[in-house]
Coordinates of C-alpha atoms in Angstrom, one line a residue:
Chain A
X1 CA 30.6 30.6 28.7
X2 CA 30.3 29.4 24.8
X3 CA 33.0 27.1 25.1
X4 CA 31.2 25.2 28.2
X5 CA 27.7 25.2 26.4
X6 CA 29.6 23.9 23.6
X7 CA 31.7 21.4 25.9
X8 CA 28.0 20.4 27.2
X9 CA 26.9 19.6 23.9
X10 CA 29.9 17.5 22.8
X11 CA 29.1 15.5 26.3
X12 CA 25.5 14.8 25.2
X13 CA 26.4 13.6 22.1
X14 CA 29.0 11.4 23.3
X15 CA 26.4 9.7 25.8
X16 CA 23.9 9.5 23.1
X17 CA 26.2 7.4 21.0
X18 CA 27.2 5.9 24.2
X19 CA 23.7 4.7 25.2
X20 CA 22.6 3.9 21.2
X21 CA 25.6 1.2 20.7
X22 CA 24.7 -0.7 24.2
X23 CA 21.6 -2.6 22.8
X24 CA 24.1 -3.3 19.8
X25 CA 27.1 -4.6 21.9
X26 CA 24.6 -6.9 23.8
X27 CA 23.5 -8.4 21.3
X28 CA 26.9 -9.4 20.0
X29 CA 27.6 -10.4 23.5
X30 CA 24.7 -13.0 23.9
X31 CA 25.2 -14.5 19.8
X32 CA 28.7 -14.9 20.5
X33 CA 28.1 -16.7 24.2
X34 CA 25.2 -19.0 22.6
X35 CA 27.6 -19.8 19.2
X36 CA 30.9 -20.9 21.9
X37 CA 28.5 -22.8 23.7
X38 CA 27.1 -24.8 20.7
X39 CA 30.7 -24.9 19.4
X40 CA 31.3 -27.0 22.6
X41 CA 28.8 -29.6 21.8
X42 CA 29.5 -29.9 18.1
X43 CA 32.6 -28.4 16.4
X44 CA 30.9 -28.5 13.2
X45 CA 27.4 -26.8 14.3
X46 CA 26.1 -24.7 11.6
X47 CA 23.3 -23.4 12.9
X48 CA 25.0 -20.4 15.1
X49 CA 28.4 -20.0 13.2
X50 CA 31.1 -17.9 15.4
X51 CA 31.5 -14.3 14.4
X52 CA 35.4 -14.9 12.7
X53 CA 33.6 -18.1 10.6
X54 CA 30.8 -15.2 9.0
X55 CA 33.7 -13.0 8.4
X56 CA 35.4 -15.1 6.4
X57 CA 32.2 -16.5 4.6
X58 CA 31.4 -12.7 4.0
X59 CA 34.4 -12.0 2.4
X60 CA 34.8 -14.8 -0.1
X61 CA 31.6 -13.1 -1.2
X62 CA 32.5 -9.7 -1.0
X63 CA 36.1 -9.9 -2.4
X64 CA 36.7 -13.5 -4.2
X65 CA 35.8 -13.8 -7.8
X66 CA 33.5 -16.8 -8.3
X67 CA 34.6 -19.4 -10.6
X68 CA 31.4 -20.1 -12.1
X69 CA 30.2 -16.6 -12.8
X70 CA 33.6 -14.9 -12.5
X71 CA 32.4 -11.9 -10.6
X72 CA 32.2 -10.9 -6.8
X73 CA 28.8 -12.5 -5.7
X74 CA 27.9 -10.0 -3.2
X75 CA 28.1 -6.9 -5.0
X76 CA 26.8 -8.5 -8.3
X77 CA 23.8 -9.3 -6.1
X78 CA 23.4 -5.9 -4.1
X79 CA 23.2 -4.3 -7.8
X80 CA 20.6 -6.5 -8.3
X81 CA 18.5 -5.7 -5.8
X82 CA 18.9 -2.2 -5.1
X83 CA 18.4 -2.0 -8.8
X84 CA 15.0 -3.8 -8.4
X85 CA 14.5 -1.7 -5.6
X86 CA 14.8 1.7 -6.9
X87 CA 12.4 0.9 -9.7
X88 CA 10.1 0.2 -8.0
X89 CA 10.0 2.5 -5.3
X90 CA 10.4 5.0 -8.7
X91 CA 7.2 3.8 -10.6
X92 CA 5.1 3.9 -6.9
X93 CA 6.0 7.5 -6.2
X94 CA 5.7 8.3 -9.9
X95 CA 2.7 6.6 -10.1
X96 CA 1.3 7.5 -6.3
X97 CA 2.0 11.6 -7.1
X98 CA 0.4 11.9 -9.9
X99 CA -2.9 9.9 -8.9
X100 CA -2.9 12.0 -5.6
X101 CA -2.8 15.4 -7.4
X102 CA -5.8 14.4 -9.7
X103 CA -7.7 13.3 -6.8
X104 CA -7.0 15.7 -4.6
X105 CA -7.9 18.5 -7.1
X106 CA -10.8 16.7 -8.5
X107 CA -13.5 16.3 -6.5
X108 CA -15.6 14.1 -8.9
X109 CA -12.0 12.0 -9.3
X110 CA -11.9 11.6 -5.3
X111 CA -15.7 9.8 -5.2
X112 CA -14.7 7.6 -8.3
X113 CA -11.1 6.5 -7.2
X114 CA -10.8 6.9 -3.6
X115 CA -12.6 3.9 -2.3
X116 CA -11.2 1.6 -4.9
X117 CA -7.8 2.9 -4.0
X118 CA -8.9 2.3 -0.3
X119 CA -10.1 -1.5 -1.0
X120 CA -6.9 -1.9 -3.5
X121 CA -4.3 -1.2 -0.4
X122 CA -5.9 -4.3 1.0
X123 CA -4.7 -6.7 -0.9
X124 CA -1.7 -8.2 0.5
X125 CA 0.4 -8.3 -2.7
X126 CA 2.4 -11.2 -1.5
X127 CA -1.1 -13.2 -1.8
X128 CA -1.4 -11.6 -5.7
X129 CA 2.2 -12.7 -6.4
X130 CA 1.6 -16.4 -7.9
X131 CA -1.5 -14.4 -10.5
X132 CA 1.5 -11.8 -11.5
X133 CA 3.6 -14.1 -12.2
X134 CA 1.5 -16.5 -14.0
X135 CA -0.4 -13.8 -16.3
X136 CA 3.1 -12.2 -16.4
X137 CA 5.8 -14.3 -16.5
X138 CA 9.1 -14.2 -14.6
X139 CA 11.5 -11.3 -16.0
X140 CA 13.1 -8.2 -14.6
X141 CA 9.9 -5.7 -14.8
X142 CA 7.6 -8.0 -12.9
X143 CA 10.0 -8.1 -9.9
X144 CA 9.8 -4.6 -10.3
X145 CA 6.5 -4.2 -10.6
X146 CA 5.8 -6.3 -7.6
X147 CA 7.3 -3.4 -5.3
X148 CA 4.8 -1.3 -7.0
X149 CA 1.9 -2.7 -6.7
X150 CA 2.6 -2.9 -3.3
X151 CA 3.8 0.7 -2.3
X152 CA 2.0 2.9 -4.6
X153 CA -1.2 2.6 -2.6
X154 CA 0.2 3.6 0.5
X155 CA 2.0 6.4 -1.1
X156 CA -1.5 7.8 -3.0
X157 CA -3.4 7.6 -0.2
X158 CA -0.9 9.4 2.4
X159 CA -0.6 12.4 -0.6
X160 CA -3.9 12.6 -1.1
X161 CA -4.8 13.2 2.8
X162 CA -1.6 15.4 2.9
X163 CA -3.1 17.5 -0.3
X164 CA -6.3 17.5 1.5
X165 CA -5.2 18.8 4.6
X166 CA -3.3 21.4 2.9
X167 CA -5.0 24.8 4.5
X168 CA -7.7 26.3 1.8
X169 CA -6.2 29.6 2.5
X170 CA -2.9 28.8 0.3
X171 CA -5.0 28.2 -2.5
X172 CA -7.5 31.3 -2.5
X173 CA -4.3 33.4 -1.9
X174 CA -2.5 31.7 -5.0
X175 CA -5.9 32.2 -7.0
X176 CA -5.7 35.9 -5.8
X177 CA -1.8 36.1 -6.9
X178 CA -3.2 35.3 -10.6
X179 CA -2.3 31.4 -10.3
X180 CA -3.6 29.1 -12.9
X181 CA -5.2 26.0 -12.4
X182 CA -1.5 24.3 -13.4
X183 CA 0.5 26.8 -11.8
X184 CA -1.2 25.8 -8.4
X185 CA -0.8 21.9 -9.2
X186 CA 2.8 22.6 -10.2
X187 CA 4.4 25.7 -8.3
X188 CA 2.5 26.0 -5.3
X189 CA 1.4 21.9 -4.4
X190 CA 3.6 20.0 -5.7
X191 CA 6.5 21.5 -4.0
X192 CA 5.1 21.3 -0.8
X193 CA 4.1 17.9 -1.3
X194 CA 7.8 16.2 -2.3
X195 CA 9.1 16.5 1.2
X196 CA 6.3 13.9 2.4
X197 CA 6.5 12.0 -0.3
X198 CA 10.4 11.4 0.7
X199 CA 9.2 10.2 4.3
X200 CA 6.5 8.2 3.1
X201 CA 9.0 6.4 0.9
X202 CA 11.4 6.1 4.0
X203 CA 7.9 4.2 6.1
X204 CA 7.6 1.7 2.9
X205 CA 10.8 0.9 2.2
X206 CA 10.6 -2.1 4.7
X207 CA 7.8 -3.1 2.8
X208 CA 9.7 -2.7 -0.7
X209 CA 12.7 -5.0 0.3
X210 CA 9.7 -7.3 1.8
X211 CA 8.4 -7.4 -1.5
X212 CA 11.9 -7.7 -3.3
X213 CA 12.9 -10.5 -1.1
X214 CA 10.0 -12.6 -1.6
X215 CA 10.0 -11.6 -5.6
X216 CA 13.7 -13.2 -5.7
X217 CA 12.9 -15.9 -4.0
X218 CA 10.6 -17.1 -5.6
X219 CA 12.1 -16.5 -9.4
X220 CA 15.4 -14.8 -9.9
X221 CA 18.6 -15.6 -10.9
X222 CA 20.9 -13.3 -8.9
X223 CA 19.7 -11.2 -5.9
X224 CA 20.5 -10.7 -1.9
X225 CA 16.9 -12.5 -1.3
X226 CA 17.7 -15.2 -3.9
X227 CA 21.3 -15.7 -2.6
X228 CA 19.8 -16.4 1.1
X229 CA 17.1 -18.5 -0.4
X230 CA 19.9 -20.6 -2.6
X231 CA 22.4 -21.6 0.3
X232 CA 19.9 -22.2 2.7
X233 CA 19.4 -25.5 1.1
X234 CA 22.9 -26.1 2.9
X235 CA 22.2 -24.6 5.7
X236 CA 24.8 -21.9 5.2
X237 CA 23.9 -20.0 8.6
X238 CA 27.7 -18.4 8.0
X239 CA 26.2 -16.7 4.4
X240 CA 22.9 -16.2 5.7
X241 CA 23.0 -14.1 8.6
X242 CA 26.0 -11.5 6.9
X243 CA 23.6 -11.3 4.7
X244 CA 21.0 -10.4 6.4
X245 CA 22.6 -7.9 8.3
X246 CA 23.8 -6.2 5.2
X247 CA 20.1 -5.8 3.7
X248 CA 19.6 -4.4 7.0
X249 CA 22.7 -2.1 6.8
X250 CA 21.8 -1.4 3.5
X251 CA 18.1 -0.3 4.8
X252 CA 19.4 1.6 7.9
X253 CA 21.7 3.6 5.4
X254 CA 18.9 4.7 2.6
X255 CA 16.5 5.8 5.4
X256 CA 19.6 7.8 6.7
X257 CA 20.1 9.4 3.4
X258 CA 16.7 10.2 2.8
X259 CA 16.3 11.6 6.0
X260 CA 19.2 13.8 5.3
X261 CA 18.3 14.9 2.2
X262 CA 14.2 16.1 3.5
X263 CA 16.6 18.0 6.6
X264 CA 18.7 19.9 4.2
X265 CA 17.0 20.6 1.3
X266 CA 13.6 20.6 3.2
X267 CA 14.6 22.4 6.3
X268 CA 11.0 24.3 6.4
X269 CA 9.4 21.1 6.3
X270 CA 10.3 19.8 9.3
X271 CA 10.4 23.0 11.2
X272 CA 6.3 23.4 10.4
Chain B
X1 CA -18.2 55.8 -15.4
X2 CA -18.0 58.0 -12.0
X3 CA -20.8 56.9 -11.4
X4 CA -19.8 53.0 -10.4
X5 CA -19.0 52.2 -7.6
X6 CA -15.5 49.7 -7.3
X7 CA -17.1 47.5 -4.9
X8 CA -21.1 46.9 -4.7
X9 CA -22.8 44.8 -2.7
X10 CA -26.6 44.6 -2.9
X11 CA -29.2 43.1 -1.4
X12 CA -27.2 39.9 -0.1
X13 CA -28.3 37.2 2.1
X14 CA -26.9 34.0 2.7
X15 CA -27.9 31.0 4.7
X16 CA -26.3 27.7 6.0
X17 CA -28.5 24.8 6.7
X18 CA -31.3 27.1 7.2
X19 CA -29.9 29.8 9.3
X20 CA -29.9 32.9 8.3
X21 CA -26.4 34.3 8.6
X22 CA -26.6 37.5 6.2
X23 CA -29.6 39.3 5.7
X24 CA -30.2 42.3 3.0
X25 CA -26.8 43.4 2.7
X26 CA -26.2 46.6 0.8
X27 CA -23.5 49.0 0.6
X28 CA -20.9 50.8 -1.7
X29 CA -17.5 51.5 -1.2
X30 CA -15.4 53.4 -3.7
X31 CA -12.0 54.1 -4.7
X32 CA -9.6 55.0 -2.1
X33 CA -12.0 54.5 0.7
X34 CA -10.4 52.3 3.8
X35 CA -13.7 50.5 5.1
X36 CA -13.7 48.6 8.2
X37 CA -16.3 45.8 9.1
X38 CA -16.6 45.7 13.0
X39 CA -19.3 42.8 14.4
X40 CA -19.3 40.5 17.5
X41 CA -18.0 37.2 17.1
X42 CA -20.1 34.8 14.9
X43 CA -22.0 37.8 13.2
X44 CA -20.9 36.6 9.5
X45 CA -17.8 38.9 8.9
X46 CA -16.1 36.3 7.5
X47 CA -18.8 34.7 5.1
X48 CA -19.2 38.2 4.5
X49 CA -15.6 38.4 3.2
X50 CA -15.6 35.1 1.3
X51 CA -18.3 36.2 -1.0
X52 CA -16.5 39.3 -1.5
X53 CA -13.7 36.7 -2.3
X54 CA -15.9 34.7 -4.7
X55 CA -15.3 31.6 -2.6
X56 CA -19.0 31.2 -1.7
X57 CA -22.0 32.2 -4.1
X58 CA -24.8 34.4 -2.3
X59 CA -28.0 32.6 -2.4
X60 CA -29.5 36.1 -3.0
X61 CA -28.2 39.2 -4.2
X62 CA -25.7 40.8 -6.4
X63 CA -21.9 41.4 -5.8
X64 CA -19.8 43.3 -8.4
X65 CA -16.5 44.8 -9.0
X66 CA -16.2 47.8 -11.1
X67 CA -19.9 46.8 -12.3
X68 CA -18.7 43.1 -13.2
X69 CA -20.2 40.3 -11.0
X70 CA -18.0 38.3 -8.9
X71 CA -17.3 34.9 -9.6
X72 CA -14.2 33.2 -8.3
X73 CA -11.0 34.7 -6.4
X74 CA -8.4 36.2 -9.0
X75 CA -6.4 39.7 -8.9
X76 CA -8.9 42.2 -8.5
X77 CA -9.4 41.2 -4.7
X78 CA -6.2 40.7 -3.0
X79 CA -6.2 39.2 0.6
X80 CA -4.6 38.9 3.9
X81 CA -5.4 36.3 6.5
X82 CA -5.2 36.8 10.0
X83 CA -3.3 33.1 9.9
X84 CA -0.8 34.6 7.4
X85 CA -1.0 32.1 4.9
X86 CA 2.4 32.2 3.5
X87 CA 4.1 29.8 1.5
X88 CA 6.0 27.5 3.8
X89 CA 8.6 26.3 1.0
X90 CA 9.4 29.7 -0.2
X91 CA 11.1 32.3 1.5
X92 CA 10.2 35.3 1.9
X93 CA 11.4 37.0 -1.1
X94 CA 9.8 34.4 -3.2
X95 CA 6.7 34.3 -1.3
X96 CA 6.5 38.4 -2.0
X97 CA 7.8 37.9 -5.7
X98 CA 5.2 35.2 -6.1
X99 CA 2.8 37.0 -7.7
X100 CA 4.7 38.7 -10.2
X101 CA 6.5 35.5 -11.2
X102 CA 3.4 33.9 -11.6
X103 CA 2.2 36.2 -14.1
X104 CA 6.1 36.5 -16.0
X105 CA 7.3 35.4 -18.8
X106 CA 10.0 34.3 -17.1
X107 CA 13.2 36.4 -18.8
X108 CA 16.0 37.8 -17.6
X109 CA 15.9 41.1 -18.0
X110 CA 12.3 41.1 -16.9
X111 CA 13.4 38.8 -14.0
X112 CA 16.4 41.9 -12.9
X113 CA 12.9 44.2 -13.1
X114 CA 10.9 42.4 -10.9
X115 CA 13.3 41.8 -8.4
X116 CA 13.8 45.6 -8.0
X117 CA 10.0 46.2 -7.2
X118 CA 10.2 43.0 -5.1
X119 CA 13.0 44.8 -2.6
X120 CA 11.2 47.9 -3.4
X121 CA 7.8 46.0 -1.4
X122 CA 9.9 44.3 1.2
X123 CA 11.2 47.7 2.2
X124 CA 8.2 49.0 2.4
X125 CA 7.0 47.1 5.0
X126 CA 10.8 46.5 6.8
X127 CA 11.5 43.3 5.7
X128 CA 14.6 44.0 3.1
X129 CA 17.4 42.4 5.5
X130 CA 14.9 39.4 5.9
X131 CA 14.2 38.4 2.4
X132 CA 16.4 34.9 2.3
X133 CA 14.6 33.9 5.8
X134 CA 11.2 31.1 5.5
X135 CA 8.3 32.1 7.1
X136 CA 9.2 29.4 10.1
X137 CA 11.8 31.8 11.1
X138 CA 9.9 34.7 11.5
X139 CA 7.8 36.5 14.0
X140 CA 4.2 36.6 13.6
X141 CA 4.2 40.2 13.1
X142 CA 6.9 40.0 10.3
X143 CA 5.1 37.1 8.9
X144 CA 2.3 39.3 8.3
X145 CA 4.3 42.3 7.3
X146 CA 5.6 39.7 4.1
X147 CA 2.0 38.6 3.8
X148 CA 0.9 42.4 3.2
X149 CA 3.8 42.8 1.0
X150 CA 3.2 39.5 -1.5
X151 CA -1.2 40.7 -1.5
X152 CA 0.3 44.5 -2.3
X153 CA 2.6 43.8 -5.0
X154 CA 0.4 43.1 -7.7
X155 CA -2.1 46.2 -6.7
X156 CA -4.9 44.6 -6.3
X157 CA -8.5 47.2 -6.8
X158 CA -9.4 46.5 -3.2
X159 CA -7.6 44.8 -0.5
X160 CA -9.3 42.7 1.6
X161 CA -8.1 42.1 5.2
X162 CA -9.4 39.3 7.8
X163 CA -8.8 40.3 10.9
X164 CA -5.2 40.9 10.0
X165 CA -3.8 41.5 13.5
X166 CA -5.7 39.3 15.7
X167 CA -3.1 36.9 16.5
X168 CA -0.2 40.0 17.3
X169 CA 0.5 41.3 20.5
X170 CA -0.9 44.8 21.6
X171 CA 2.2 46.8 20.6
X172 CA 3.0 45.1 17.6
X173 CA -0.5 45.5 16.3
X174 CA -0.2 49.4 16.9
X175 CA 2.6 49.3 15.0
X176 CA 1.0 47.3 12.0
X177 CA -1.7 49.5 12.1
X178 CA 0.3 52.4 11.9
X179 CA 2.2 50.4 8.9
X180 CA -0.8 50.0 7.2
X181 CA -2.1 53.5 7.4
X182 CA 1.0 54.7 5.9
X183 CA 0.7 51.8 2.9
X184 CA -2.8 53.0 2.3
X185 CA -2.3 56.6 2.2
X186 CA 1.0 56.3 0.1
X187 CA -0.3 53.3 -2.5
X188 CA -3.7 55.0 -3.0
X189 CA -5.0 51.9 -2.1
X190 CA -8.8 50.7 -1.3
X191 CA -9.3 48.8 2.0
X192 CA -12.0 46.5 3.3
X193 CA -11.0 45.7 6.8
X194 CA -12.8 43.0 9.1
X195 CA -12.0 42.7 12.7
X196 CA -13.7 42.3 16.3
X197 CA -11.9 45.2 17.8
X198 CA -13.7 48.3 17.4
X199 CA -11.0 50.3 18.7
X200 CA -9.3 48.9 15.9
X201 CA -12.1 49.6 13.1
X202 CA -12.3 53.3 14.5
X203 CA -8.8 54.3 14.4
X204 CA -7.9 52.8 10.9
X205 CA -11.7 53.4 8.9
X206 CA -12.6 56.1 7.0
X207 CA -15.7 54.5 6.9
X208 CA -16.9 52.0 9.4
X209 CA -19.7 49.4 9.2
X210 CA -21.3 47.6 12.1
X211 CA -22.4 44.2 11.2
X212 CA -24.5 42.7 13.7
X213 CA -27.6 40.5 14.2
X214 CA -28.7 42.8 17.5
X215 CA -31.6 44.4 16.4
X216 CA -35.7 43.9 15.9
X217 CA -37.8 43.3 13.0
X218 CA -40.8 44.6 14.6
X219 CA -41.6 46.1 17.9
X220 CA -40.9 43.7 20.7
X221 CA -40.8 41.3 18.5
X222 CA -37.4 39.4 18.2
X223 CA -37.1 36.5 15.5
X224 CA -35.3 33.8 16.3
X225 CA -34.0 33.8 12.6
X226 CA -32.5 36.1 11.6
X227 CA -29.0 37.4 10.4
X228 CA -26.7 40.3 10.8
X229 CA -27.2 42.9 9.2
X230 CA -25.2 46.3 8.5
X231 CA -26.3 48.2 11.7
X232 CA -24.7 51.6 11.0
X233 CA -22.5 52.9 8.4
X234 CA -20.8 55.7 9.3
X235 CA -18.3 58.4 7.8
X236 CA -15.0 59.4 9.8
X237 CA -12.7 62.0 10.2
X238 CA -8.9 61.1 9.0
X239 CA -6.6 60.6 11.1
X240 CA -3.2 61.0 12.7
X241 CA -0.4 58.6 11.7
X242 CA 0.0 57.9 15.6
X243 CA -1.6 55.6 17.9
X244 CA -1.7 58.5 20.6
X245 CA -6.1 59.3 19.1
X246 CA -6.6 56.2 21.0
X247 CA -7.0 57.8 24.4
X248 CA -9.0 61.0 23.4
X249 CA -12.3 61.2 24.9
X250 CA -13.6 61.3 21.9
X251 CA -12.6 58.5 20.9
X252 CA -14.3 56.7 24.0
X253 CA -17.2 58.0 23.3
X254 CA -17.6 56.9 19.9
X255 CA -16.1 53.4 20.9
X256 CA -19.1 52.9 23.4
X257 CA -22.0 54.3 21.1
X258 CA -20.9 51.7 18.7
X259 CA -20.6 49.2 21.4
X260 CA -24.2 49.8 22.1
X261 CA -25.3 49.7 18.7
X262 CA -23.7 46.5 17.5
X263 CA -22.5 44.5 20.5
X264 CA -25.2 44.3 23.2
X265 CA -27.6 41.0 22.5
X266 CA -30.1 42.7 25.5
X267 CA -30.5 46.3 24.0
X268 CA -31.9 45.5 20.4
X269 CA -33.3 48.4 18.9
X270 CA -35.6 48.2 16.1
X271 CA -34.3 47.9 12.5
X272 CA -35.5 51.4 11.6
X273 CA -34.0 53.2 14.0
X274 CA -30.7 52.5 12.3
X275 CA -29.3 54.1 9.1
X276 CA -29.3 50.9 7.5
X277 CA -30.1 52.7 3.9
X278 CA -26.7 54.4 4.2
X279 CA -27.2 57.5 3.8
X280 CA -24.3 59.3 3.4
X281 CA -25.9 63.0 4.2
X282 CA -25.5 63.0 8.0

């Protein structure tokens, strides 16, 4: 009886991974017909490179020392940007927790901060780029501080409601256990808070690597969004489009993680 | 000193948006007394309980502990929802060790301490080969069995329950009653019970309150303003540690008078008809 339920099981998963790779496989299917179809016309098109011409542009960039720089482009840009990334992503949540908890606890805080915070989140920061990096210049931190000025609005806000909606009940009862004033920001809120703060992380990281692109684009020296924004000027479609996928990959893969790490080490979370 | 009462509240009434909801409040309960509060739906038991709590202010009147006004929750007044309200990201040893940790210095030989009386409380109400589980995994009755445990621990002067056992089943809340009983008796606790059931307030209270706004100010005369008050206060017998009192005839009898008293919105009696000064001769 076990062994068939657990037969069952293995069957569903199988179809699910099955049924999930289809949309994938067409895809593939449909580039590759369009690609052999300009390859007809034009042997030299560059526009839809075949799959084999990406893999090898791919991995003179992934395994071939540069010349000039004398160091494998791809991963030397991928450090780059994940490094730019992370800090910024790090300074939002830093920033976003600890605004939430004062607003949330304080009332008086709430009327002062929240609507600013409100009309603040409303800037598109792509439109505020040119003033930060006029009044700022063009290093490291203020590609940094570009992802954070985007994300730690959404990040406040979503704590603060998530604080807020906390049931009153928890508090009284930690008031009644002898809890201070700290001891309910620290042991009893906080924890409870750190799982959403993970998701809301994974829901703006498409508009962190937005941000990063853009950021490298416009002023960087090494980078996955200044490496696309360099050999377009030759219309390298072949370095391009591996590139793009691997941001993507590179995406899919941290919202995996993070996903995985509020399931295991947040199991109540999800379950309530 | 013998004198003071641990709980007194006198003379309350409180309003929202002009309503009254509470009106002249009085009444004592001392140590080791298991009070329950029994009212229709709506009557104020709860913002009844919260000023108990210190989470509201009355707009009139006096509530102390132990001759000390109340002002905001802390670990005189313990509580237990009827909604549980347990820590979701602790489990349920550290939702019952809470209290105690909260108030530790946080050493280790301390730390070995506390964990004793933790397993000590978590056997007391069943929950010892539970303790590693989160409050998602459990059933609502064992939820509230960990909830009793984590408000007992740090012996609170009076516990305060909300309707505790509204959301269990029929047999599980016999049993929980039964539990509690048994916690009461052998803790020397003080109990201030609210609930809707009046079976419920009969077979736990020592003393039982009616709180209800069924009743006249003067004869035929029926103000559309006014709030509950404490209808009958009334002493009872102790009792068995078995459900089985439930279906004495007695019993029935004393579950209708109350009915009549406190539940019927057609047969209001005038105020005083009622033993609303509590006096505790009868």
């Amino acid at each position: 009886m076990l062994e068939k339920i657990k037969q069952l099981r293995e069957i569903d998963k199988a179809k699910k991974i099955f049924l999930a790779t289809i949309p994938f496989i067409i895809l593939l299917m449909l580039y590759s017909l369009a690609s052999t179809l300009r390859h007809q016309d034009n042997a030299n098109d560059k526009i839809l490179p075949s799959i084999s011409q990406m893999a090898d542009a791919f991995y003179i960039k992934a395994f071939v020392k540069d010349r000039r720089t004398d160091q494998y482009i791809l991963w030397q840009d991928t450090f780059a940007s994940l490094k730019r990334l992370a800090g910024g992503i790090f300074f939002a949540a830093i920033l976003g927790i600890i605004i939430a908890l004062h607003i949330a606890m304080l009332p008086k805080l709430d009327m002062l901060l929240s609507p600013f915070l409100i009309f603040i989140s409303m800037i598109p920061p792509l439109a505020i780029l040119p003033i930060i990096f006029i009044a700022f210049g063009v290093n490291e931190l203020v590609k940094i501080m570009l992802i954070t000025i985007g994300i730690f609005p959404i990040i406040t806000r979503d704590l603060v409601l998530t604080i807020q909606k906390m049931p009153k009940q928890l508090i009284t009862k930690a008031k009644t256990l002898g809890a201070t004033q700290a001891q309910i920001i620290y042991t009893i809120i906080l924890p409870q808070v750190t799982p959403r703060l993970i998701n809301v992380i994974r829901l703006s990281l498409g508009m962190g690597w937005m941000l990063l692109i853009a950021g490298e684009a416009i002023a960087s020296t090494e980078g996955l969004g200044y490496r696309i924004f360099l050999v377009r000027r030759y219309l390298a479609m072949d370095v391009i489009i591996p590139y793009v996928f691997w941001i993507t990959l590179l995406g899919f893969l941290i919202d995996k993680t993070l996903y995985w790490i509020s399931k295991n080490k947040y199991h109540w979370y999800c379950k309530t | 000193m013998k004198n003071t009462p641990l709980l007194e509240v006198d003379n309350v009434s409180q309003f929202y948006n002009n309503r009254r909801i509470l009106e002249n409040i009085n009444f004592k309960i001392n140590k080791g007394e298991f009070c329950t509060l029994v009212g229709p739906s709506g009557s104020g038991k709860t913002t009844l309980l919260q000023l108990i709590m210190g989470e509201q202010q009355a707009h009139t009147g006096n509530i102390s502990m132990s001759g000390f006004p109340v002002k905001s929750p802390n670990i005189d007044r313990g509580i237990v929802f009827q909604s549980y309200a347990l820590f979701p990201h602790l489990n349920v040893l550290e939702n019952v060790m809470l209290g105690l940790n909260l108030q530790s210095r946080n050493n280790k030989v301390e730390h070995k301490l506390l964990l004793e009386k933790t397993f000590h409380y978590l056997s007391l109400v069943h929950l010892k080969d539970h303790a590693y589980k989160y409050p998602y995994e459990l059933s609502g009755g064992m939820q509230q069995r960990a909830a009793i445990a984590q408000s007992l621990i740090i012996e609170p002067k009076i516990l305060l329950m909300d309707e505790p056992f509204g959301a269990l089943d029929p047999h599980i809340r016999d049993e929980m009653q039964v539990l509690i009983l048994d916690l009461w008796e052998k803790n020397e606790m003080t109990v201030f019970f609210i609930t809707h059931d009046l079976e419920e307030a009969i077979y736990l209270g020592t003393r039982v309150f009616v709180l209800s706004p069924y009743y006249q100010q003067k004869e035929n005369k029926k103000s559309r303003n006014q709030g509950a008050r404490i209808l009958l206060d009334k002493k009872l017998s102790t009792h068995i540690n078995s459900t089985e009192i439930k279906n004495s005839p007695d019993f029935f009898s004393m579950v209708s008078q109350i009915r009549n008293i406190g539940f019927n919105p057609k047969k209001t009696r005038l105020v005083d008809e009622f033993n609303t000064l509590h006096d505790q001769t009868k």
